[in-house]
Short mmCIF file of C-alpha atoms and ligand atoms in Angstrom, two decimals:
data_model
loop_
_atom_site.label_atom_id
_atom_site.label_comp_id
_atom_site.label_asym_id
_atom_site.label_seq_id
_atom_site.Cartn_x
_atom_site.Cartn_y
_atom_site.Cartn_z
CA UNK A 1 -7.56 -8.73 16.04
CA UNK A 2 -10.58 -6.63 15.15
CA UNK A 3 -13.06 -9.55 14.98
CA UNK A 4 -12.88 -10.60 18.67
CA UNK A 5 -15.09 -7.89 20.23
CA UNK A 6 -17.72 -8.46 17.53
CA UNK A 7 -17.88 -12.22 18.21
CA UNK A 8 -18.31 -11.56 21.91
CA UNK A 9 -21.10 -9.06 21.28
CA UNK A 10 -23.03 -11.52 19.11
CA UNK A 11 -22.66 -14.52 21.48
CA UNK A 12 -25.39 -13.79 24.14
CA UNK A 13 -28.13 -13.60 21.48
CA UNK A 14 -27.56 -17.09 20.13
CA UNK A 15 -29.92 -19.39 22.20
CA UNK A 16 -33.54 -18.17 21.65
CA UNK A 17 -34.69 -19.19 18.18
CA UNK A 18 -36.70 -16.03 17.63
CA UNK A 19 -37.01 -14.12 14.30
CA UNK A 20 -34.84 -11.38 15.79
CA UNK A 21 -32.04 -13.92 15.99
CA UNK A 22 -31.91 -14.17 12.23
CA UNK A 23 -31.82 -10.39 12.00
CA UNK A 24 -29.06 -10.25 14.51
CA UNK A 25 -27.11 -12.95 12.66
CA UNK A 26 -27.41 -10.99 9.43
CA UNK A 27 -26.31 -7.78 11.14
CA UNK A 28 -23.44 -9.56 12.85
CA UNK A 29 -22.33 -11.16 9.59
CA UNK A 30 -22.47 -7.81 7.83
CA UNK A 31 -20.57 -6.24 10.68
CA UNK A 32 -17.92 -8.95 10.60
CA UNK A 33 -17.54 -8.55 6.85
CA UNK A 34 -17.24 -4.80 7.22
CA UNK A 35 -14.65 -5.21 9.94
CA UNK A 36 -12.72 -7.70 7.80
CA UNK A 37 -12.71 -5.35 4.81
CA UNK A 38 -11.89 -2.34 6.95
CA UNK A 39 -9.24 -4.28 8.82
CA UNK A 40 -7.60 -5.22 5.55
CA UNK A 41 -7.82 -1.65 4.32
CA UNK A 42 -6.27 -0.44 7.54
CA UNK A 43 -3.41 -2.87 7.02
CA UNK A 44 -2.73 -1.45 3.61
CA UNK A 45 0.05 1.08 3.49
CA UNK A 46 -0.74 4.37 1.85
CA UNK A 47 1.96 5.62 -0.48
CA UNK A 48 1.60 9.10 -1.93
CA UNK A 49 3.52 9.95 -5.08
CA UNK A 50 3.84 13.62 -5.85
CA UNK A 51 4.76 14.66 -9.39
CA UNK A 52 6.46 18.02 -8.78
CA UNK A 53 5.28 21.27 -10.42
CA UNK A 54 2.41 21.36 -12.96
CA UNK A 55 0.18 23.80 -14.81
CA UNK A 56 1.87 27.15 -15.40
CA UNK A 57 4.72 26.01 -13.15
CA UNK A 58 6.87 24.07 -15.63
CA UNK A 59 9.73 23.40 -13.25
CA UNK A 60 13.13 23.07 -14.88
CA UNK A 61 13.48 22.97 -18.67
CA UNK A 62 15.97 21.00 -20.75
CA UNK A 63 17.83 22.58 -23.67
CA UNK A 64 15.66 20.46 -25.97
CA UNK A 65 12.57 22.02 -24.37
CA UNK A 66 11.34 19.18 -22.14
CA UNK A 67 9.50 20.43 -19.06
CA UNK A 68 10.24 18.96 -15.67
CA UNK A 69 6.52 18.85 -14.79
CA UNK A 70 5.87 16.41 -17.67
CA UNK A 71 8.79 14.11 -16.83
CA UNK A 72 7.72 14.09 -13.17
CA UNK A 73 4.16 13.09 -14.04
CA UNK A 74 5.05 10.34 -16.50
CA UNK A 75 7.55 8.86 -14.03
CA UNK A 76 4.99 9.09 -11.21
CA UNK A 77 2.51 7.11 -13.31
CA UNK A 78 5.12 4.44 -14.07
CA UNK A 79 5.82 4.19 -10.34
CA UNK A 80 2.12 4.01 -9.53
CA UNK A 81 1.68 1.14 -12.00
CA UNK A 82 4.63 -0.69 -10.47
CA UNK A 83 3.66 -0.15 -6.81
CA UNK A 84 -0.01 -0.99 -7.43
CA UNK A 85 0.99 -4.57 -8.24
CA UNK A 86 1.42 -4.97 -4.51
CA UNK A 87 -2.15 -5.30 -3.17
CA UNK A 88 -0.96 -4.29 0.29
CA UNK A 89 -0.23 -0.83 -1.03
CA UNK A 90 -2.68 1.94 -1.74
CA UNK A 91 -0.96 4.27 -4.17
CA UNK A 92 -2.23 7.81 -4.67
CA UNK A 93 -0.91 10.58 -6.92
CA UNK A 94 -1.19 14.21 -5.79
CA UNK A 95 -1.96 15.21 -9.37
CA UNK A 96 -3.01 13.06 -12.31
CA UNK A 97 -2.93 15.75 -14.97
CA UNK A 98 -1.11 18.92 -15.85
CA UNK A 99 -2.56 21.27 -13.27
CA UNK A 100 -1.01 23.73 -10.87
CA UNK A 101 -1.07 22.50 -7.29
CA UNK A 102 0.17 24.57 -4.37
CA UNK A 103 2.70 22.91 -2.08
CA UNK A 104 0.21 23.30 0.77
CA UNK A 105 -2.44 21.42 -1.20
CA UNK A 106 -0.04 18.54 -1.74
CA UNK A 107 0.70 18.40 1.99
CA UNK A 108 -3.01 18.57 2.85
CA UNK A 109 -3.54 15.54 0.62
CA UNK A 110 -0.80 13.53 2.33
CA UNK A 111 -1.74 14.46 5.87
CA UNK A 112 -5.46 13.88 5.35
CA UNK A 113 -4.84 10.35 4.04
CA UNK A 114 -2.46 9.62 6.94
CA UNK A 115 0.08 8.32 4.47
CA UNK A 116 2.82 5.88 5.43
CA UNK A 117 5.29 7.26 2.92
CA UNK A 118 5.52 10.31 0.71
CA UNK A 119 7.64 10.44 -2.43
CA UNK A 120 7.99 13.72 -4.29
CA UNK A 121 9.35 13.27 -7.81
CA UNK A 122 11.41 16.00 -9.50
CA UNK A 123 14.27 16.53 -11.95
CA UNK A 124 17.50 18.32 -11.21
CA UNK A 125 18.96 21.19 -13.21
CA UNK A 126 22.57 22.38 -13.09
CA UNK A 127 24.32 25.34 -14.73
CA UNK A 128 26.83 23.06 -16.46
CA UNK A 129 25.72 20.31 -18.82
CA UNK A 130 28.18 17.78 -17.38
CA UNK A 131 26.39 17.39 -14.02
CA UNK A 132 24.29 14.25 -14.15
CA UNK A 133 22.59 11.59 -12.08
CA UNK A 134 19.90 11.52 -9.43
CA UNK A 135 19.75 13.44 -6.16
CA UNK A 136 17.84 12.47 -3.02
CA UNK A 137 16.67 14.92 -0.38
CA UNK A 138 15.04 14.70 3.01
CA UNK A 139 13.95 17.52 5.28
CA UNK A 140 16.70 18.81 7.50
CA UNK A 141 15.99 22.00 9.41
CA UNK A 142 18.56 24.75 9.28
CA UNK A 143 19.92 26.06 12.57
CA UNK A 144 17.10 28.62 13.05
CA UNK A 145 14.34 26.06 12.49
CA UNK A 146 16.02 23.57 14.81
CA UNK A 147 16.23 26.29 17.48
CA UNK A 148 12.52 27.09 17.11
CA UNK A 149 11.53 23.44 17.38
CA UNK A 150 13.79 22.94 20.36
CA UNK A 151 12.32 25.99 22.07
CA UNK A 152 8.74 24.89 21.49
CA UNK A 153 9.49 21.42 22.79
CA UNK A 154 11.03 22.54 26.08
CA UNK A 155 8.58 22.74 29.00
CA UNK A 156 9.19 26.45 29.58
CA UNK A 157 9.29 27.50 25.96
CA UNK A 158 6.26 25.42 25.12
CA UNK A 159 4.13 26.96 27.86
CA UNK A 160 2.97 29.84 25.75
CA UNK A 161 3.12 28.09 22.40
CA UNK A 162 1.74 24.60 22.92
CA UNK A 163 0.78 24.08 19.31
CA UNK A 164 3.59 23.22 16.96
CA UNK A 165 3.40 25.21 13.73
CA UNK A 166 2.33 23.20 10.72
CA UNK A 167 5.65 23.76 9.00
CA UNK A 168 7.36 21.76 11.75
CA UNK A 169 5.24 18.63 11.16
CA UNK A 170 8.12 16.74 9.55
CA UNK A 171 10.46 17.14 12.53
CA UNK A 172 9.42 13.92 14.27
CA UNK A 173 9.83 11.99 11.01
CA UNK A 174 13.33 13.16 10.13
CA UNK A 175 15.08 9.94 11.27
CA UNK A 176 12.60 7.76 9.31
CA UNK A 177 12.80 10.01 6.24
CA UNK A 178 16.57 9.89 6.42
CA UNK A 179 16.42 6.11 6.58
CA UNK A 180 14.20 5.93 3.50
CA UNK A 181 16.55 8.35 1.72
CA UNK A 182 19.48 6.08 2.59
CA UNK A 183 17.74 2.95 1.31
CA UNK A 184 16.82 4.72 -1.92
CA UNK A 185 20.36 6.03 -2.39
CA UNK A 186 21.87 2.57 -1.91
CA UNK A 187 19.44 0.90 -4.33
CA UNK A 188 19.80 3.61 -6.98
CA UNK A 189 23.58 3.56 -6.61
CA UNK A 190 23.43 -0.17 -7.39
CA UNK A 191 21.05 0.40 -10.30
CA UNK A 192 23.19 3.09 -11.90
CA UNK A 193 26.48 1.44 -10.82
CA UNK A 194 27.52 4.53 -8.92
CA UNK A 195 29.80 4.32 -5.93
CA UNK A 196 29.48 7.78 -4.41
CA UNK A 197 26.75 10.13 -3.34
CA UNK A 198 24.62 10.57 -0.26
CA UNK A 199 21.16 11.94 0.45
CA UNK A 200 21.05 15.66 1.12
CA UNK A 201 19.18 17.26 4.02
CA UNK A 202 17.73 20.71 3.45
CA UNK A 203 14.93 23.03 4.60
CA UNK A 204 12.52 22.02 1.85
CA UNK A 205 9.13 23.71 1.97
CA UNK A 206 6.85 20.81 1.05
CA UNK A 207 8.62 18.11 3.05
CA UNK A 208 8.55 20.30 6.17
CA UNK A 209 4.74 20.25 6.26
CA UNK A 210 4.32 16.53 5.57
CA UNK A 211 3.36 14.44 8.59
CA UNK A 212 4.93 11.11 7.59
CA UNK A 213 8.29 9.80 6.30
CA UNK A 214 9.02 11.87 3.22
CA UNK A 215 11.68 11.92 0.53
CA UNK A 216 12.20 14.04 -2.57
CA UNK A 217 13.90 12.43 -5.55
CA UNK A 218 15.38 14.32 -8.45
CA UNK A 219 15.46 11.39 -10.85
CA UNK A 220 18.07 12.88 -13.15
CA UNK A 221 19.43 16.14 -14.56
CA UNK A 222 17.29 17.73 -17.27
CA UNK A 223 20.32 19.88 -18.06
CA UNK A 224 22.23 16.71 -19.04
CA UNK A 225 21.24 15.30 -22.47
CA UNK A 226 22.00 11.66 -21.54
CA UNK A 227 19.86 11.91 -18.40
CA UNK A 228 17.10 13.53 -20.39
CA UNK A 229 17.16 10.71 -22.96
CA UNK A 230 17.00 8.09 -20.21
CA UNK A 231 14.05 9.77 -18.51
CA UNK A 232 12.30 9.96 -21.87
CA UNK A 233 12.66 6.18 -22.36
CA UNK A 234 9.65 4.16 -21.13
CA UNK A 235 11.77 1.05 -20.62
CA UNK A 236 14.17 2.94 -18.42
CA UNK A 237 11.32 4.49 -16.44
CA UNK A 238 9.82 1.04 -15.80
CA UNK A 239 13.19 -0.30 -14.62
CA UNK A 240 13.64 2.73 -12.38
CA UNK A 241 10.13 2.22 -10.98
CA UNK A 242 11.06 -1.36 -10.10
CA UNK A 243 14.05 -0.17 -8.10
CA UNK A 244 11.89 2.40 -6.33
CA UNK A 245 9.37 -0.34 -5.49
CA UNK A 246 12.11 -2.45 -3.93
CA UNK A 247 13.26 0.54 -1.88
CA UNK A 248 9.69 1.23 -0.69
CA UNK A 249 9.23 -2.44 0.29
CA UNK A 250 12.53 -2.48 2.17
CA UNK A 251 11.62 0.70 4.04
CA UNK A 252 8.12 -0.48 4.98
CA UNK A 253 9.49 -3.79 6.20
CA UNK A 254 12.16 -2.11 8.27
CA UNK A 255 9.72 0.31 9.88
CA UNK A 256 7.08 -2.31 10.69
CA UNK A 257 8.12 -3.24 14.28
CA UNK A 258 8.31 0.45 15.25
CA UNK A 259 4.87 1.07 13.81
CA UNK A 260 3.09 -1.73 15.67
CA UNK A 261 4.18 -0.80 19.16
CA UNK A 262 1.80 1.89 20.40
CA UNK B 1 -35.44 96.86 -14.25
CA UNK B 2 -33.62 96.69 -10.91
CA UNK B 3 -34.76 93.12 -10.72
CA UNK B 4 -33.01 92.31 -14.03
CA UNK B 5 -29.74 93.90 -12.81
CA UNK B 6 -29.96 91.93 -9.59
CA UNK B 7 -30.42 88.68 -11.53
CA UNK B 8 -27.42 89.41 -13.79
CA UNK B 9 -25.28 90.27 -10.74
CA UNK B 10 -26.29 87.01 -9.08
CA UNK B 11 -25.45 85.01 -12.21
CA UNK B 12 -22.05 86.70 -12.50
CA UNK B 13 -21.33 85.99 -8.81
CA UNK B 14 -22.25 82.35 -9.31
CA UNK B 15 -20.01 81.97 -12.35
CA UNK B 16 -17.14 83.71 -10.57
CA UNK B 17 -17.38 81.54 -7.48
CA UNK B 18 -17.57 78.38 -9.59
CA UNK B 19 -14.50 79.50 -11.51
CA UNK B 20 -12.72 80.13 -8.22
CA UNK B 21 -13.48 76.66 -6.94
CA UNK B 22 -12.31 75.20 -10.27
CA UNK B 23 -9.00 77.09 -10.12
CA UNK B 24 -8.41 76.02 -6.52
CA UNK B 25 -9.17 72.42 -7.45
CA UNK B 26 -6.76 72.50 -10.40
CA UNK B 27 -3.94 73.96 -8.35
CA UNK B 28 -4.45 71.28 -5.69
CA UNK B 29 -4.24 68.58 -8.39
CA UNK B 30 -1.05 70.11 -9.75
CA UNK B 31 0.43 70.23 -6.26
CA UNK B 32 -0.36 66.55 -5.68
CA UNK B 33 1.15 65.57 -9.03
CA UNK B 34 4.31 67.49 -8.17
CA UNK B 35 4.52 65.71 -4.81
CA UNK B 36 4.12 62.36 -6.49
CA UNK B 37 6.85 63.17 -8.96
CA UNK B 38 9.13 64.17 -6.11
CA UNK B 39 8.43 60.88 -4.31
CA UNK B 40 9.15 58.90 -7.48
CA UNK B 41 12.40 60.78 -7.94
CA UNK B 42 13.34 60.02 -4.33
CA UNK B 43 12.62 56.34 -4.88
CA UNK B 44 14.83 56.33 -7.95
CA UNK B 45 17.71 57.81 -6.02
CA UNK B 46 17.79 54.67 -3.84
CA UNK B 47 20.18 53.42 -6.52
CA UNK B 48 23.73 53.81 -5.22
CA UNK B 49 25.74 56.60 -6.70
CA UNK B 50 22.65 58.52 -7.74
CA UNK B 51 21.46 59.08 -4.18
CA UNK B 52 22.52 62.30 -2.48
CA UNK B 53 22.49 60.54 0.90
CA UNK B 54 24.59 57.57 -0.29
CA UNK B 55 27.71 58.80 1.40
CA UNK B 56 30.72 56.60 0.78
CA UNK B 57 33.87 56.46 2.81
CA UNK B 58 36.83 54.72 1.22
CA UNK B 59 36.59 51.20 -0.09
CA UNK B 60 35.50 47.91 1.35
CA UNK B 61 36.69 44.42 0.57
CA UNK B 62 33.73 42.06 0.35
CA UNK B 63 33.19 38.36 -0.28
CA UNK B 64 30.49 37.51 -2.80
CA UNK B 65 29.16 33.97 -2.96
CA UNK B 66 28.55 32.47 -6.42
CA UNK B 67 27.62 28.98 -7.52
CA UNK B 68 30.47 26.52 -7.07
CA UNK B 69 31.39 24.73 -10.34
CA UNK B 70 29.94 21.35 -9.28
CA UNK B 71 29.48 20.20 -5.72
CA UNK B 72 31.21 16.94 -4.94
CA UNK B 73 28.79 14.06 -4.52
CA UNK B 74 26.85 13.99 -1.29
CA UNK B 75 27.74 17.50 -0.20
CA UNK B 76 25.92 20.79 -0.24
CA UNK B 77 29.05 22.80 -1.02
CA UNK B 78 27.13 24.93 -3.46
CA UNK B 79 28.83 28.27 -3.11
CA UNK B 80 32.27 29.60 -3.84
CA UNK B 81 33.50 32.97 -2.53
CA UNK B 82 34.87 35.73 -4.74
CA UNK B 83 36.62 38.74 -3.23
CA UNK B 84 35.76 42.20 -4.58
CA UNK B 85 36.42 45.79 -3.62
CA UNK B 86 33.48 48.21 -3.64
CA UNK B 87 32.94 51.80 -2.41
CA UNK B 88 31.93 51.66 1.22
CA UNK B 89 28.46 53.14 1.66
CA UNK B 90 27.86 54.45 5.16
CA UNK B 91 24.16 53.56 5.13
CA UNK B 92 23.53 49.81 5.37
CA UNK B 93 20.76 49.91 2.76
CA UNK B 94 23.13 51.30 0.13
CA UNK B 95 25.87 48.88 1.09
CA UNK B 96 23.43 45.99 0.66
CA UNK B 97 22.37 47.38 -2.73
CA UNK B 98 25.99 47.57 -3.89
CA UNK B 99 26.56 43.97 -2.79
CA UNK B 100 23.41 42.71 -4.51
CA UNK B 101 24.08 44.65 -7.71
CA UNK B 102 27.53 43.03 -7.86
CA UNK B 103 25.95 39.63 -7.18
CA UNK B 104 23.41 40.15 -9.98
CA UNK B 105 26.13 41.34 -12.38
CA UNK B 106 27.66 37.89 -11.95
CA UNK B 107 30.97 36.18 -11.22
CA UNK B 108 34.32 37.01 -12.80
CA UNK B 109 36.47 34.22 -11.36
CA UNK B 110 34.98 30.93 -12.50
CA UNK B 111 31.90 30.53 -10.35
CA UNK B 112 28.39 30.46 -11.79
CA UNK B 113 25.69 33.13 -11.54
CA UNK B 114 23.02 32.58 -8.89
CA UNK B 115 20.49 35.29 -9.75
CA UNK B 116 18.58 35.23 -13.07
CA UNK B 117 19.40 37.94 -15.62
CA UNK B 118 17.04 40.91 -15.59
CA UNK B 119 16.43 40.75 -11.83
CA UNK B 120 16.59 44.11 -10.09
CA UNK B 121 16.56 45.06 -6.43
CA UNK B 122 13.35 47.04 -5.90
CA UNK B 123 13.81 48.05 -2.30
CA UNK B 124 15.98 47.30 0.69
CA UNK B 125 15.46 48.14 4.31
CA UNK B 126 17.04 47.03 7.55
CA UNK B 127 14.82 46.45 10.59
CA UNK B 128 16.83 45.72 13.73
CA UNK B 129 19.32 43.09 12.51
CA UNK B 130 17.20 41.83 9.63
CA UNK B 131 17.69 42.97 6.04
CA UNK B 132 14.49 42.82 3.99
CA UNK B 133 15.19 42.73 0.27
CA UNK B 134 12.49 43.08 -2.36
CA UNK B 135 13.55 41.67 -5.73
CA UNK B 136 11.72 42.08 -9.03
CA UNK B 137 9.75 39.05 -10.23
CA UNK B 138 12.50 37.89 -12.61
CA UNK B 139 14.29 36.26 -9.67
CA UNK B 140 11.44 33.74 -9.51
CA UNK B 141 9.91 33.51 -12.99
CA UNK B 142 13.28 33.25 -14.75
CA UNK B 143 14.74 30.84 -12.22
CA UNK B 144 16.15 27.73 -13.98
CA UNK B 145 14.78 25.47 -11.21
CA UNK B 146 16.12 22.43 -9.40
CA UNK B 147 16.56 22.11 -5.65
CA UNK B 148 20.28 22.91 -5.62
CA UNK B 149 19.85 25.89 -7.94
CA UNK B 150 17.22 27.33 -5.65
CA UNK B 151 19.35 26.81 -2.56
CA UNK B 152 22.32 28.39 -4.34
CA UNK B 153 20.26 31.49 -5.19
CA UNK B 154 18.89 31.98 -1.69
CA UNK B 155 22.07 31.29 0.23
CA UNK B 156 24.29 33.27 -2.15
CA UNK B 157 22.15 36.30 -1.30
CA UNK B 158 21.94 35.55 2.41
CA UNK B 159 25.62 34.75 2.89
CA UNK B 160 26.81 37.68 0.75
CA UNK B 161 24.70 40.15 2.78
CA UNK B 162 25.20 38.75 6.29
CA UNK B 163 28.94 38.21 5.82
CA UNK B 164 29.65 41.75 4.63
CA UNK B 165 27.20 44.04 6.39
CA UNK B 166 27.98 44.64 10.06
CA UNK B 167 24.92 44.43 12.29
CA UNK B 168 22.86 42.38 9.83
CA UNK B 169 22.32 38.78 10.98
CA UNK B 170 19.44 37.68 8.80
CA UNK B 171 17.79 38.21 5.43
CA UNK B 172 14.18 38.10 4.35
CA UNK B 173 13.54 37.85 0.61
CA UNK B 174 10.42 39.37 -0.96
CA UNK B 175 9.45 39.11 -4.61
CA UNK B 176 7.69 41.98 -6.34
CA UNK B 177 6.61 43.45 -3.01
CA UNK B 178 5.08 40.25 -1.62
CA UNK B 179 6.00 37.24 0.41
CA UNK B 180 6.42 34.14 -1.72
CA UNK B 181 6.36 30.55 -0.56
CA UNK B 182 9.29 29.43 -2.76
CA UNK B 183 11.38 30.81 -5.64
CA UNK B 184 10.88 27.82 -7.94
CA UNK B 185 8.97 25.23 -5.95
CA UNK B 186 11.32 23.61 -3.44
CA UNK B 187 13.00 25.75 -0.78
CA UNK B 188 10.85 27.51 1.83
CA UNK B 189 11.16 31.26 1.22
CA UNK B 190 8.45 32.49 3.61
CA UNK B 191 10.81 33.04 6.52
CA UNK B 192 14.04 34.76 7.46
CA UNK B 193 17.39 33.15 6.78
CA UNK B 194 20.62 33.35 8.74
CA UNK B 195 23.98 32.86 7.03
CA UNK B 196 24.76 29.23 6.20
CA UNK B 197 28.53 28.78 5.98
CA UNK B 198 27.99 25.02 5.55
CA UNK B 199 26.97 25.62 1.93
CA UNK B 200 30.35 27.12 1.07
CA UNK B 201 33.08 25.04 -0.56
CA UNK B 202 35.57 23.88 2.05
CA UNK B 203 33.16 24.09 4.99
CA UNK B 204 32.60 21.05 7.16
CA UNK B 205 29.59 18.90 6.29
CA UNK B 206 26.09 20.03 7.09
CA UNK B 207 25.36 16.96 9.15
CA UNK B 208 28.17 17.89 11.46
CA UNK B 209 26.45 21.20 12.11
CA UNK B 210 23.02 19.93 13.02
CA UNK B 211 23.19 16.81 15.10
CA UNK B 212 20.25 14.49 15.16
CA UNK B 213 19.80 14.80 18.93
CA UNK B 214 18.64 18.36 18.30
CA UNK B 215 15.52 16.86 16.84
CA UNK B 216 14.52 14.72 19.83
ZN1 ZN C 301 11.43 20.49 -9.16
#
């Protein structure tokens, strides 16, 4: 309720019909409008889509010569178009063109915008052509990282190192990220009529530094010709984007009650 | 007359002393070049077999970890072991080199390679219980990419070294003499790794290893 304190502030100035009253009314109206706009903006969820690789980092390469960086970007744009139909969402891409972007720069972007969800888009690559389908990852520390975090969080261990390293930012979001990964897996399983598969947790560099729920999707195998054809098809990308939008909506809805309690 | 002689003598002395300095300088240069050559030769002999201090004692059975044919859905069983017999180097650095050279040479029993062709091991040293391995740039620039491929590369190296070299509990990977943030854009490489048996075919699931309450 952001408008209440403003109304109260404006109330005592109402009775004398002086010229300053009109000024005050104008200021108050402007203030109210600003609060309304800001309030709405604050209600909007920020979704960051990260097309993996770029510039001289091509990512994986298909036998036909398709670069992962290009597939990632074109899919990210399809997803942005789809998600932007929801006016409650502010959708931002980490890169809009074919430029190199360090993993740290991507994380800076996400953390600065205080995103509500981060989706990194990639393609898989396997040594054998037969491997196909999507893969979903969330950050899961390995034993050494978990030990470090645990140590820093204990009262004695934390005494000398009160500041958590940046690359442990994702730790508090692991359960939420895992939930988003699960929702995405279920929806994509339905979409592709697959019955098996589960999200994979791993010590991924970018996700570790992201300070919000974060998931990495490998949308298909570039080493598999059928997957490559599908990813190259605009109709398929649009359908895939729709599924991703449903997953995002389901996740945001599920996480709402947690978010509103301070 | 005497003045002329004196001048000539002075000139001769000057030329002689300059020549002396020049000769000394040249010999110093030659000495330095020889030292450099010696150092280069010593570096080359870090290759097993060629090194005079690579003393071997019998043979050693080792387990190399290569890429598993295709992990079953939802698991990270990326690696499959392959047993080999290699000469047992007494020095850990040489033992690690033998293991890595075998890993680079590739599998013979059905697994897939994990290290790109053309990669060489530039240097190896062991500090306390950590093995620091410096690979040539091919390990990164020729990497085929993908999250699982990257994990397979890193953990095939880490598991193969930690499993087979007594007293080594962790591995740090450098590329071309420098730290690198990832090999191909996904897995954090700027830290030390311990062995991860959960990535080997037949191991229990990763989630069983790290429980969520560890994160509270
Ligand atoms: Zn990628």
